[in-house]
C-alpha positions as a printed Julia matrix, in Angstrom:
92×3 Matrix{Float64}:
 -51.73  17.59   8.63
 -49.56  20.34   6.65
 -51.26  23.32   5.87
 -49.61  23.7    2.7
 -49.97  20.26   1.39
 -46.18  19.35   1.52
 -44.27  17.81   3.77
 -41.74  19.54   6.42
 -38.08  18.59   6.04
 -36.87  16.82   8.59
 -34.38  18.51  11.0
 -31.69  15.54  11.77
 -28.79  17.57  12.95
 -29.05  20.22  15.82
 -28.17  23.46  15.24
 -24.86  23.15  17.65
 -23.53  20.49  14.72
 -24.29  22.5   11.62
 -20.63  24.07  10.0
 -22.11  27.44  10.18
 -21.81  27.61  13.98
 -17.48  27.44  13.59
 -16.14  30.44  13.4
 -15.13  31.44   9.64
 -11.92  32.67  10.27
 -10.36  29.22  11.01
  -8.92  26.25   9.41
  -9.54  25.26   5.98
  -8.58  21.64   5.71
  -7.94  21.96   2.07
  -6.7   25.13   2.02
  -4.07  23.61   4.08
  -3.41  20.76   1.52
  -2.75  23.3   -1.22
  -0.37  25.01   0.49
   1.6   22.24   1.32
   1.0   20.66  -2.29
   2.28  24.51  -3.47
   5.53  23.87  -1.6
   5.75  20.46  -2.76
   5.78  21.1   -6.77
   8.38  24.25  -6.02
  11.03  22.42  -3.86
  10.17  19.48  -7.03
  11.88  22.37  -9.1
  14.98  22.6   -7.01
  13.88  25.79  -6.25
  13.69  27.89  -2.76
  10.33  27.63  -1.35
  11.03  29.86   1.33
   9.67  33.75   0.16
   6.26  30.88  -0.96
   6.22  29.36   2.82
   6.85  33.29   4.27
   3.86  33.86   2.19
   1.18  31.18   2.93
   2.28  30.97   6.63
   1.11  34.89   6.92
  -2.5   33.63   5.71
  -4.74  34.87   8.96
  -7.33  31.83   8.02
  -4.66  29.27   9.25
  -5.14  29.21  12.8
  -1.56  28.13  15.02
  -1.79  24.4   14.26
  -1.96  25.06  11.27
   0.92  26.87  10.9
   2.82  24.66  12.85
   2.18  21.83  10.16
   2.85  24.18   7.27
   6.31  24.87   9.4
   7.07  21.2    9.31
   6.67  20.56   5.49
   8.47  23.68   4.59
  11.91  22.11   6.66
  11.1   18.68   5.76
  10.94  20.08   1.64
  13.44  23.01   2.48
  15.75  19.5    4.06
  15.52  18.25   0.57
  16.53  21.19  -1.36
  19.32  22.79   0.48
  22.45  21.64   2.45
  22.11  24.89   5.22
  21.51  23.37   8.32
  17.56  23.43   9.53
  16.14  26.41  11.76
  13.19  27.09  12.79
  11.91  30.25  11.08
  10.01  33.39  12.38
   6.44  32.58  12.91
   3.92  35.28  13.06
């Protein structure tokens, strides 16, 4: 029986699933989605998103795949908003 009286929990995952084994310096899925929602509503206003993407693309919790998709909606919004032809900008 339980010393205590109450019941143990139960331990269903082990501790190689939990989230607190990944290291906290990587990908945020959502943190992703707000940057590209970010550049989204600015390139809605006509305006340049490009010092905003040189900013969020410098965020050190967005690991290089990351990046790489927040590179791809910036010239896909950037495509939208200006006639200069596409290049790939500077990643860090």
């Amino acid at each position: 029986m339980y010393s205590s009286g109450r019941p143990t929990p139960m331990k269903i995952f082990s501790r190689r699933h939990l989230p607190a084994n990944r290291d906290p310096r990587t990908f945020d899925g959502p943190l992703l989605d707000e940057y590209v929602i970010d550049l989204s509503i600015a390139s809605l206003e006509k305006a340049d998103v490009t010092a905003l993407y040189e900013r969020l693309v410098l965020d050190p919790r967005l690991g290089a795949p990351e990046r790489h998709e927040l590179t791809e909606a910036f010239l896909l919004l950037r495509a939208g908003t200006t006639t200069e032809s596409l290049e790939l900008p500077l990643l860090p």
